[in-house]
Amino acid sequence: MTDALKRLSDEGVAIWLDDMSRRRITTGNLGELIDQSHVVGATTNPAIFQKAIVGDALYDPQVSDLAARGLTPDEAVRMITTADVRDAADIFRPVFDATNGRDGRVSIEVDPRLAHNTRATIAEAKQLAWLVDRPNTLIKIPATKAGLPAIADVTARGISVNVTLIFSLERYREVMDAYLTGLEKANASGLDLSKIHSVASFFVSRVDTEIDKRLEKIGTDEAKALKGKAAVANARLAYEAYEEVFGSDRWAALERAGANRQRPLWASTGVKDPNYPATLYVTELVAPNTVNTMPEATLEATAEQGEVTGNTIAGTYEQSRAELAAIAALGISYDDVVQLLEDEGVEKFETAWNDLLDSTKAELERLAPSEA
């Protein structure tokens, strides 16, 4: 059943799970995915934690203790989520050791309400790294304008970063520049660059969702023929940018000093349109030195029906540019789409975070010790 997943892994694609919960950790499910489905990492976000915590009695003992101590919902959320990430990181530790820190990683997000505050994002990243206290943690920082200097600063401190919410090719290049800047500062400070790792989470399905909606509104045969093309084309051109930056003289100097490449990570890989193959954003984005973080449904679909035929990015750049140009020729603004998606992405994570706080507040109240 996992032959396709093994082939994917053999092609240089690291398979990460886009989900986490205490139940996965304690039941052995996470370990099974590592052993049987070639899963070598995991990512979390506020929506994942909100879904995991609500209504699961496994969290009751900890929440009861937090309530007894009088913690606020903000404080409680950090205690709960960092506990899960710490335990998951311990489960992934053998993978981390076997790959010299390349994989076996678990990501945790800075408070998304800080997405436009550079100083607070840096402080939060430092705090999260300290709280989780595991070398195989990645701190997720959004690729907003305010996030870019935070990425450089946190990297310079030797903290490994998962840069999230990347939609545009221009912003992706800025993200890579921030990573290299951070590495150069870390090197100047005498830090061991081999201990610093990073991934850049380039979001995929949401690009099709927005552009397909606009193509459908145009309604011509030409427009409809371009549906389902933009997201893959955009991601493939991101890989081209990755090859350029990590083939540069600037990178070569850092690599000689022991630095690790910041791998492109394909995020939001579950298809939103049921008319598309469930494996679309997996099998069409196969290339060395990439990560694909999948919801479990996408992981299972890939195992059951994925056709992995080798590198599906090499040789596609001209076609990808032509497809994006054809979409632009219909009056759909790429810049408008990617900015909208970034704004919506931050907003969605903020909403999920607030929902998580509200749910945690309700649980704290439910489990608060009664008056003597």
mmCIF file of C-alpha atoms in Angstrom:
data_model
loop_
_atom_site.group_PDB
_atom_site.id
_atom_site.type_symbol
_atom_site.label_atom_id
_atom_site.label_comp_id
_atom_site.label_asym_id
_atom_site.label_seq_id
_atom_site.Cartn_x
_atom_site.Cartn_y
_atom_site.Cartn_z
ATOM 1 C CA MET A 1 0.000 0.000 0.000
ATOM 2 C CA THR A 2 2.922 2.348 0.634
ATOM 3 C CA ASP A 3 4.884 1.636 -2.565
ATOM 4 C CA ALA A 4 3.939 5.046 -4.003
ATOM 5 C CA LEU A 5 5.027 6.735 -0.794
ATOM 6 C CA LYS A 6 8.345 4.900 -0.896
ATOM 7 C CA ARG A 7 8.858 5.919 -4.521
ATOM 8 C CA LEU A 8 8.051 9.506 -3.568
ATOM 9 C CA SER A 9 10.590 9.345 -0.787
ATOM 10 C CA ASP A 10 13.162 7.762 -3.094
ATOM 11 C CA GLU A 11 12.737 10.710 -5.479
ATOM 12 C CA GLY A 12 13.934 13.067 -2.740
ATOM 13 C CA VAL A 13 10.538 14.231 -1.445
ATOM 14 C CA ALA A 14 10.303 14.253 2.341
ATOM 15 C CA ILE A 15 6.784 13.258 3.429
ATOM 16 C CA TRP A 16 5.490 15.249 6.393
ATOM 17 C CA LEU A 17 2.093 14.955 8.053
ATOM 18 C CA ASP A 18 -0.008 18.112 8.125
ATOM 19 C CA ASP A 19 -1.713 17.256 11.403
ATOM 20 C CA MET A 20 -1.050 16.641 15.084
ATOM 21 C CA SER A 21 -2.994 15.695 18.205
ATOM 22 C CA ARG A 22 -2.351 14.165 21.596
ATOM 23 C CA ARG A 23 -4.438 11.179 20.515
ATOM 24 C CA ARG A 24 -2.093 10.526 17.560
ATOM 25 C CA ILE A 25 0.836 10.694 19.959
ATOM 26 C CA THR A 26 -0.512 8.512 22.763
ATOM 27 C CA THR A 27 -2.198 5.808 20.666
ATOM 28 C CA GLY A 28 0.926 5.083 18.658
ATOM 29 C CA ASN A 29 -0.666 6.331 15.431
ATOM 30 C CA LEU A 30 2.158 8.785 14.799
ATOM 31 C CA GLY A 31 4.735 6.059 15.229
ATOM 32 C CA GLU A 32 2.822 3.835 12.821
ATOM 33 C CA LEU A 33 2.844 6.553 10.158
ATOM 34 C CA ILE A 34 6.603 6.863 10.562
ATOM 35 C CA ASP A 35 7.114 3.095 10.354
ATOM 36 C CA GLN A 36 4.595 2.259 7.636
ATOM 37 C CA SER A 37 3.963 5.391 5.545
ATOM 38 C CA HIS A 38 7.438 6.956 5.235
ATOM 39 C CA VAL A 39 6.358 10.015 7.245
ATOM 40 C CA VAL A 40 9.470 11.881 8.409
ATOM 41 C CA GLY A 41 8.057 15.099 9.882
ATOM 42 C CA ALA A 42 4.922 16.941 10.943
ATOM 43 C CA THR A 43 3.491 20.434 10.827
ATOM 44 C CA THR A 44 0.937 22.114 13.049
ATOM 45 C CA ASN A 45 -1.092 25.292 12.873
ATOM 46 C CA PRO A 46 -3.787 26.941 15.014
ATOM 47 C CA ALA A 47 -6.635 25.230 13.134
ATOM 48 C CA ILE A 48 -5.048 21.802 13.660
ATOM 49 C CA PHE A 49 -4.709 22.384 17.399
ATOM 50 C CA GLN A 50 -8.227 23.771 17.725
ATOM 51 C CA LYS A 51 -9.622 20.659 16.066
ATOM 52 C CA ALA A 52 -7.469 18.380 18.223
ATOM 53 C CA ILE A 53 -8.193 19.899 21.619
ATOM 54 C CA VAL A 54 -11.952 20.468 21.478
ATOM 55 C CA GLY A 55 -13.858 17.612 23.043
ATOM 56 C CA ASP A 56 -10.900 15.270 23.590
ATOM 57 C CA ALA A 57 -10.751 14.066 27.179
ATOM 58 C CA LEU A 58 -7.044 13.289 26.814
ATOM 59 C CA TYR A 59 -6.416 16.991 27.432
ATOM 60 C CA ASP A 60 -8.576 17.161 30.586
ATOM 61 C CA PRO A 61 -5.882 16.318 33.185
ATOM 62 C CA GLN A 62 -3.529 19.021 31.887
ATOM 63 C CA VAL A 63 -6.296 21.578 31.435
ATOM 64 C CA SER A 64 -7.534 20.838 34.963
ATOM 65 C CA ASP A 65 -4.045 21.531 36.342
ATOM 66 C CA LEU A 66 -3.768 24.712 34.296
ATOM 67 C CA ALA A 67 -7.162 25.856 35.578
ATOM 68 C CA ALA A 68 -6.107 25.178 39.167
ATOM 69 C CA ARG A 69 -3.093 27.428 38.621
ATOM 70 C CA GLY A 70 -5.288 30.200 37.242
ATOM 71 C CA LEU A 71 -3.611 30.409 33.839
ATOM 72 C CA THR A 72 -5.148 32.611 31.160
ATOM 73 C CA PRO A 73 -6.337 31.012 27.905
ATOM 74 C CA ASP A 74 -3.253 32.424 26.115
ATOM 75 C CA GLU A 75 -0.909 30.869 28.665
ATOM 76 C CA ALA A 76 -2.826 27.583 28.675
ATOM 77 C CA VAL A 77 -2.752 27.274 24.883
ATOM 78 C CA ARG A 78 1.027 27.588 24.899
ATOM 79 C CA MET A 79 1.391 24.955 27.632
ATOM 80 C CA ILE A 80 -0.916 22.547 25.791
ATOM 81 C CA THR A 81 0.472 22.978 22.286
ATOM 82 C CA THR A 82 4.137 22.949 23.273
ATOM 83 C CA ALA A 83 3.551 19.754 25.263
ATOM 84 C CA ASP A 84 2.171 18.049 22.139
ATOM 85 C CA VAL A 85 4.999 19.324 19.943
ATOM 86 C CA ARG A 86 7.600 18.243 22.516
ATOM 87 C CA ASP A 87 6.163 14.721 22.689
ATOM 88 C CA ALA A 88 5.864 14.482 18.900
ATOM 89 C CA ALA A 89 9.459 15.691 18.523
ATOM 90 C CA ASP A 90 10.593 12.891 20.832
ATOM 91 C CA ILE A 91 8.802 10.336 18.640
ATOM 92 C CA PHE A 92 10.504 11.772 15.551
ATOM 93 C CA ARG A 93 13.925 11.965 17.231
ATOM 94 C CA PRO A 94 15.273 8.735 15.656
ATOM 95 C CA VAL A 95 14.452 10.138 12.195
ATOM 96 C CA PHE A 96 16.141 13.414 13.133
ATOM 97 C CA ASP A 97 19.280 11.591 14.243
ATOM 98 C CA ALA A 98 19.342 9.283 11.201
ATOM 99 C CA THR A 99 19.089 12.225 8.771
ATOM 100 C CA ASN A 100 21.549 14.519 10.594
ATOM 101 C CA GLY A 101 18.742 16.932 11.447
ATOM 102 C CA ARG A 102 17.330 17.232 7.956
ATOM 103 C CA ASP A 103 14.036 15.535 8.819
ATOM 104 C CA GLY A 104 12.322 14.269 11.955
ATOM 105 C CA ARG A 105 11.057 17.820 12.403
ATOM 106 C CA VAL A 106 7.894 19.138 14.088
ATOM 107 C CA SER A 107 6.734 22.710 13.419
ATOM 108 C CA ILE A 108 4.916 25.066 15.769
ATOM 109 C CA GLU A 109 3.526 28.469 14.810
ATOM 110 C CA VAL A 110 4.130 31.850 16.376
ATOM 111 C CA ASP A 111 0.940 33.611 17.478
ATOM 112 C CA PRO A 112 -0.592 34.663 14.120
ATOM 113 C CA ARG A 113 -1.824 37.911 15.676
ATOM 114 C CA LEU A 114 1.836 38.993 15.605
ATOM 115 C CA ALA A 115 2.175 38.532 11.837
ATOM 116 C CA HIS A 116 2.708 42.255 11.221
ATOM 117 C CA ASN A 117 4.935 42.897 14.268
ATOM 118 C CA THR A 118 8.584 42.034 13.674
ATOM 119 C CA ARG A 119 9.854 42.531 17.227
ATOM 120 C CA ALA A 120 7.038 40.538 18.829
ATOM 121 C CA THR A 121 7.461 37.713 16.302
ATOM 122 C CA ILE A 122 11.163 37.434 17.172
ATOM 123 C CA ALA A 123 10.363 37.378 20.891
ATOM 124 C CA GLU A 124 7.675 34.738 20.397
ATOM 125 C CA ALA A 125 9.974 32.553 18.280
ATOM 126 C CA LYS A 126 12.667 32.660 20.965
ATOM 127 C CA GLN A 127 10.104 31.813 23.639
ATOM 128 C CA LEU A 128 8.695 28.872 21.664
ATOM 129 C CA ALA A 129 12.149 27.445 20.997
ATOM 130 C CA TRP A 130 12.861 27.658 24.728
ATOM 131 C CA LEU A 131 9.509 26.200 25.759
ATOM 132 C CA VAL A 132 9.605 23.185 23.447
ATOM 133 C CA ASP A 133 13.324 22.711 24.058
ATOM 134 C CA ARG A 134 13.884 20.090 21.382
ATOM 135 C CA PRO A 135 16.546 20.385 18.649
ATOM 136 C CA ASN A 136 14.148 18.969 16.030
ATOM 137 C CA THR A 137 11.609 21.783 16.332
ATOM 138 C CA LEU A 138 10.932 24.285 13.567
ATOM 139 C CA ILE A 139 9.391 27.626 14.527
ATOM 140 C CA LYS A 140 6.830 28.759 11.951
ATOM 141 C CA ILE A 141 7.011 32.423 10.980
ATOM 142 C CA PRO A 142 4.660 33.881 8.340
ATOM 143 C CA ALA A 143 6.189 35.378 5.202
ATOM 144 C CA THR A 144 4.629 38.788 5.667
ATOM 145 C CA LYS A 145 6.704 41.909 5.107
ATOM 146 C CA ALA A 146 7.165 42.160 8.878
ATOM 147 C CA GLY A 147 8.016 38.484 9.013
ATOM 148 C CA LEU A 148 11.018 38.758 6.663
ATOM 149 C CA PRO A 149 13.382 40.565 9.079
ATOM 150 C CA ALA A 150 12.146 38.268 11.856
ATOM 151 C CA ILE A 151 13.152 35.231 9.761
ATOM 152 C CA ALA A 152 16.638 36.661 9.287
ATOM 153 C CA ASP A 153 17.002 37.580 12.970
ATOM 154 C CA VAL A 154 15.755 34.254 14.332
ATOM 155 C CA THR A 155 17.940 32.298 11.891
ATOM 156 C CA ALA A 156 20.928 34.409 12.951
ATOM 157 C CA ARG A 157 20.279 33.259 16.535
ATOM 158 C CA GLY A 158 20.597 29.621 15.465
ATOM 159 C CA ILE A 159 16.879 28.830 15.624
ATOM 160 C CA SER A 160 15.540 26.693 12.773
ATOM 161 C CA VAL A 161 12.548 28.194 10.973
ATOM 162 C CA ASN A 162 9.629 26.977 8.872
ATOM 163 C CA VAL A 163 8.570 30.016 6.851
ATOM 164 C CA THR A 164 4.833 29.778 6.212
ATOM 165 C CA LEU A 165 2.137 31.423 4.090
ATOM 166 C CA ILE A 166 4.221 31.948 0.934
ATOM 167 C CA PHE A 167 2.094 32.458 -2.172
ATOM 168 C CA SER A 168 4.099 34.629 -4.557
ATOM 169 C CA LEU A 169 7.361 34.052 -6.406
ATOM 170 C CA GLU A 170 8.649 37.499 -5.438
ATOM 171 C CA ARG A 171 7.965 36.898 -1.748
ATOM 172 C CA TYR A 172 9.577 33.486 -1.959
ATOM 173 C CA ARG A 173 12.781 35.056 -3.257
ATOM 174 C CA GLU A 174 12.641 37.526 -0.351
ATOM 175 C CA VAL A 175 12.242 34.591 2.046
ATOM 176 C CA MET A 176 15.321 32.859 0.660
ATOM 177 C CA ASP A 177 17.245 36.134 0.902
ATOM 178 C CA ALA A 178 16.190 36.491 4.566
ATOM 179 C CA TYR A 179 17.394 32.958 5.291
ATOM 180 C CA LEU A 180 20.764 33.547 3.659
ATOM 181 C CA THR A 181 21.113 36.872 5.496
ATOM 182 C CA GLY A 182 20.414 35.086 8.773
ATOM 183 C CA LEU A 183 22.978 32.420 7.986
ATOM 184 C CA GLU A 184 25.612 35.036 7.141
ATOM 185 C CA LYS A 185 25.003 36.746 10.491
ATOM 186 C CA ALA A 186 25.090 33.411 12.306
ATOM 187 C CA ASN A 187 28.377 32.577 10.618
ATOM 188 C CA ALA A 188 29.842 35.939 11.588
ATOM 189 C CA SER A 189 28.828 35.211 15.188
ATOM 190 C CA GLY A 190 30.642 31.897 15.140
ATOM 191 C CA LEU A 191 27.559 29.676 15.261
ATOM 192 C CA ASP A 192 27.636 26.163 13.808
ATOM 193 C CA LEU A 193 25.698 26.543 10.556
ATOM 194 C CA SER A 194 25.258 22.787 10.202
ATOM 195 C CA LYS A 195 22.815 22.872 13.127
ATOM 196 C CA ILE A 196 20.499 25.403 11.451
ATOM 197 C CA HIS A 197 17.786 24.070 9.139
ATOM 198 C CA SER A 198 14.849 25.667 7.375
ATOM 199 C CA VAL A 199 11.946 24.998 5.031
ATOM 200 C CA ALA A 200 9.917 27.497 3.029
ATOM 201 C CA SER A 201 6.217 26.583 2.947
ATOM 202 C CA PHE A 202 4.900 27.499 -0.491
ATOM 203 C CA PHE A 203 1.101 27.181 -0.488
ATOM 204 C CA VAL A 204 -0.454 25.384 -3.417
ATOM 205 C CA SER A 205 -4.182 24.548 -3.483
ATOM 206 C CA ARG A 206 -5.401 27.970 -2.401
ATOM 207 C CA VAL A 207 -3.908 29.464 -5.575
ATOM 208 C CA ASP A 208 -6.136 27.258 -7.724
ATOM 209 C CA THR A 209 -9.156 27.932 -5.527
ATOM 210 C CA GLU A 210 -8.916 31.694 -6.055
ATOM 211 C CA ILE A 211 -7.837 31.705 -9.709
ATOM 212 C CA ASP A 212 -10.332 28.978 -10.702
ATOM 213 C CA LYS A 213 -13.104 31.099 -9.212
ATOM 214 C CA ARG A 214 -12.052 34.021 -11.405
ATOM 215 C CA LEU A 215 -11.698 31.807 -14.480
ATOM 216 C CA GLU A 216 -15.158 30.393 -13.911
ATOM 217 C CA LYS A 217 -16.549 33.911 -13.712
ATOM 218 C CA ILE A 218 -14.982 34.747 -17.102
ATOM 219 C CA GLY A 219 -16.652 31.591 -18.364
ATOM 220 C CA THR A 220 -15.085 31.233 -21.821
ATOM 221 C CA ASP A 221 -13.765 27.907 -23.083
ATOM 222 C CA GLU A 222 -10.260 29.355 -22.967
ATOM 223 C CA ALA A 223 -10.718 30.356 -19.333
ATOM 224 C CA LYS A 224 -12.185 27.012 -18.296
ATOM 225 C CA ALA A 225 -9.309 25.169 -19.993
ATOM 226 C CA LEU A 226 -6.903 26.922 -17.634
ATOM 227 C CA LYS A 227 -8.631 25.767 -14.445
ATOM 228 C CA GLY A 228 -6.409 23.695 -12.204
ATOM 229 C CA LYS A 229 -3.215 24.917 -13.895
ATOM 230 C CA ALA A 230 -2.121 27.932 -11.838
ATOM 231 C CA ALA A 231 -1.160 26.320 -8.540
ATOM 232 C CA VAL A 232 1.147 23.692 -10.005
ATOM 233 C CA ALA A 233 2.680 26.212 -12.432
ATOM 234 C CA ASN A 234 3.312 28.661 -9.598
ATOM 235 C CA ALA A 235 4.946 26.001 -7.415
ATOM 236 C CA ARG A 236 7.105 24.725 -10.270
ATOM 237 C CA LEU A 237 8.409 28.238 -10.903
ATOM 238 C CA ALA A 238 9.128 28.520 -7.184
ATOM 239 C CA TYR A 239 11.365 25.474 -7.551
ATOM 240 C CA GLU A 240 13.123 27.197 -10.440
ATOM 241 C CA ALA A 241 13.785 30.160 -8.132
ATOM 242 C CA TYR A 242 15.085 27.747 -5.484
ATOM 243 C CA GLU A 243 17.513 26.226 -7.991
ATOM 244 C CA GLU A 244 18.770 29.690 -8.964
ATOM 245 C CA VAL A 245 19.329 30.939 -5.412
ATOM 246 C CA PHE A 246 20.931 27.733 -4.172
ATOM 247 C CA GLY A 247 23.093 27.571 -7.264
ATOM 248 C CA SER A 248 24.529 31.052 -6.630
ATOM 249 C CA ASP A 249 27.994 32.069 -5.472
ATOM 250 C CA ARG A 250 26.457 33.600 -2.349
ATOM 251 C CA TRP A 251 25.034 30.234 -1.381
ATOM 252 C CA ALA A 252 28.215 28.356 -2.303
ATOM 253 C CA ALA A 253 30.161 30.397 0.279
ATOM 254 C CA LEU A 254 27.636 29.501 2.985
ATOM 255 C CA GLU A 255 27.589 25.862 1.957
ATOM 256 C CA ARG A 256 31.373 25.722 2.339
ATOM 257 C CA ALA A 257 30.843 27.019 5.879
ATOM 258 C CA GLY A 258 28.512 24.085 6.599
ATOM 259 C CA ALA A 259 25.095 25.606 5.882
ATOM 260 C CA ASN A 260 22.021 23.581 4.919
ATOM 261 C CA ARG A 261 19.719 24.432 2.021
ATOM 262 C CA GLN A 262 16.305 25.827 2.845
ATOM 263 C CA ARG A 263 14.077 23.268 1.156
ATOM 264 C CA PRO A 264 10.836 24.225 -0.591
ATOM 265 C CA LEU A 265 7.875 22.717 1.250
ATOM 266 C CA TRP A 266 4.624 22.221 -0.637
ATOM 267 C CA ALA A 267 1.856 23.235 1.770
ATOM 268 C CA SER A 268 -1.922 23.193 1.448
ATOM 269 C CA THR A 269 -1.718 20.070 -0.714
ATOM 270 C CA GLY A 270 -5.199 18.706 -0.110
ATOM 271 C CA VAL A 271 -7.299 19.394 -3.217
ATOM 272 C CA LYS A 272 -10.271 21.699 -2.672
ATOM 273 C CA ASP A 273 -12.013 20.851 -5.967
ATOM 274 C CA PRO A 274 -13.401 17.281 -5.952
ATOM 275 C CA ASN A 275 -13.051 17.181 -9.742
ATOM 276 C CA TYR A 276 -9.262 17.136 -9.388
ATOM 277 C CA PRO A 277 -7.261 13.997 -8.541
ATOM 278 C CA ALA A 278 -6.697 13.781 -4.790
ATOM 279 C CA THR A 279 -2.963 13.432 -5.458
ATOM 280 C CA LEU A 280 -2.661 16.404 -7.858
ATOM 281 C CA TYR A 281 -0.435 18.525 -5.607
ATOM 282 C CA VAL A 282 1.775 15.555 -4.768
ATOM 283 C CA THR A 283 2.485 13.706 -7.994
ATOM 284 C CA GLU A 284 2.830 16.917 -10.077
ATOM 285 C CA LEU A 285 5.398 18.408 -7.687
ATOM 286 C CA VAL A 286 8.020 15.686 -7.419
ATOM 287 C CA ALA A 287 11.619 16.927 -7.289
ATOM 288 C CA PRO A 288 14.727 16.395 -5.159
ATOM 289 C CA ASN A 289 15.212 18.354 -1.929
ATOM 290 C CA THR A 290 11.530 19.129 -1.431
ATOM 291 C CA VAL A 291 9.041 18.477 1.361
ATOM 292 C CA ASN A 292 5.354 17.703 0.851
ATOM 293 C CA THR A 293 3.252 18.169 3.960
ATOM 294 C CA MET A 294 -0.007 16.258 3.542
ATOM 295 C CA PRO A 295 -3.262 15.957 5.434
ATOM 296 C CA GLU A 296 -3.895 12.306 6.246
ATOM 297 C CA ALA A 297 -6.526 11.986 3.497
ATOM 298 C CA THR A 298 -3.963 13.090 0.898
ATOM 299 C CA LEU A 299 -1.360 10.763 2.385
ATOM 300 C CA GLU A 300 -3.759 7.828 2.101
ATOM 301 C CA ALA A 301 -4.794 8.791 -1.438
ATOM 302 C CA THR A 302 -1.157 8.932 -2.496
ATOM 303 C CA ALA A 303 -0.496 5.520 -0.949
ATOM 304 C CA GLU A 304 -3.518 3.989 -2.667
ATOM 305 C CA GLN A 305 -3.580 5.651 -6.078
ATOM 306 C CA GLY A 306 -0.543 7.882 -6.471
ATOM 307 C CA GLU A 307 1.510 7.381 -9.619
ATOM 308 C CA VAL A 308 5.060 8.512 -8.960
ATOM 309 C CA THR A 309 6.964 8.479 -12.231
ATOM 310 C CA GLY A 310 10.042 10.482 -11.343
ATOM 311 C CA ASN A 311 10.799 14.201 -11.364
ATOM 312 C CA THR A 312 7.691 16.067 -12.600
ATOM 313 C CA ILE A 313 9.145 19.576 -12.239
ATOM 314 C CA ALA A 314 12.238 19.382 -14.430
ATOM 315 C CA GLY A 315 11.636 20.747 -17.903
ATOM 316 C CA THR A 316 8.307 22.435 -17.063
ATOM 317 C CA TYR A 317 9.364 26.036 -16.513
ATOM 318 C CA GLU A 318 8.486 27.403 -19.939
ATOM 319 C CA GLN A 319 5.109 25.680 -19.913
ATOM 320 C CA SER A 320 4.453 27.005 -16.410
ATOM 321 C CA ARG A 321 5.293 30.564 -17.455
ATOM 322 C CA ALA A 322 3.028 30.211 -20.489
ATOM 323 C CA GLU A 323 0.117 29.039 -18.336
ATOM 324 C CA LEU A 324 0.453 31.932 -15.899
ATOM 325 C CA ALA A 325 0.814 34.344 -18.826
ATOM 326 C CA ALA A 326 -2.384 32.978 -20.403
ATOM 327 C CA ILE A 327 -4.224 33.528 -17.128
ATOM 328 C CA ALA A 328 -2.865 37.076 -16.892
ATOM 329 C CA ALA A 329 -3.935 37.738 -20.487
ATOM 330 C CA LEU A 330 -7.528 37.083 -19.429
ATOM 331 C CA GLY A 331 -7.297 39.992 -17.002
ATOM 332 C CA ILE A 332 -6.549 38.052 -13.811
ATOM 333 C CA SER A 333 -3.869 39.886 -11.827
ATOM 334 C CA TYR A 334 -1.267 37.575 -10.293
ATOM 335 C CA ASP A 335 -0.174 40.264 -7.835
ATOM 336 C CA ASP A 336 -3.755 40.846 -6.736
ATOM 337 C CA VAL A 337 -4.362 37.131 -6.207
ATOM 338 C CA VAL A 338 -1.232 36.413 -4.167
ATOM 339 C CA GLN A 339 -1.693 39.492 -1.957
ATOM 340 C CA LEU A 340 -5.304 38.521 -1.314
ATOM 341 C CA LEU A 341 -4.238 34.976 -0.425
ATOM 342 C CA GLU A 342 -1.574 36.227 1.990
ATOM 343 C CA ASP A 343 -4.053 38.565 3.686
ATOM 344 C CA GLU A 344 -6.676 35.822 3.884
ATOM 345 C CA GLY A 345 -4.099 33.325 5.137
ATOM 346 C CA VAL A 346 -3.110 35.525 8.069
ATOM 347 C CA GLU A 347 -6.767 36.265 8.769
ATOM 348 C CA LYS A 348 -7.719 32.564 8.719
ATOM 349 C CA PHE A 349 -4.932 31.678 11.144
ATOM 350 C CA GLU A 350 -5.941 34.576 13.411
ATOM 351 C CA THR A 351 -9.538 33.350 13.386
ATOM 352 C CA ALA A 352 -8.445 29.795 14.150
ATOM 353 C CA TRP A 353 -6.209 31.083 16.957
ATOM 354 C CA ASN A 354 -9.079 33.047 18.478
ATOM 355 C CA ASP A 355 -11.319 29.980 18.184
ATOM 356 C CA LEU A 356 -8.616 27.970 19.949
ATOM 357 C CA LEU A 357 -8.434 30.547 22.732
ATOM 358 C CA ASP A 358 -12.229 30.545 23.106
ATOM 359 C CA SER A 359 -12.360 26.752 23.230
ATOM 360 C CA THR A 360 -9.533 26.624 25.760
ATOM 361 C CA LYS A 361 -11.239 29.268 27.889
ATOM 362 C CA ALA A 362 -14.399 27.151 27.954
ATOM 363 C CA GLU A 363 -12.403 24.050 28.923
ATOM 364 C CA LEU A 364 -10.580 25.941 31.694
ATOM 365 C CA GLU A 365 -13.911 27.087 33.080
ATOM 366 C CA ARG A 366 -15.407 23.592 32.833
ATOM 367 C CA LEU A 367 -12.495 21.996 34.666
ATOM 368 C CA ALA A 368 -11.839 24.768 37.168
ATOM 369 C CA PRO A 369 -11.747 23.522 40.775
ATOM 370 C CA SER A 370 -14.980 24.162 42.637
ATOM 371 C CA GLU A 371 -14.935 26.531 45.603
ATOM 372 C CA ALA A 372 -14.234 24.791 48.887
#
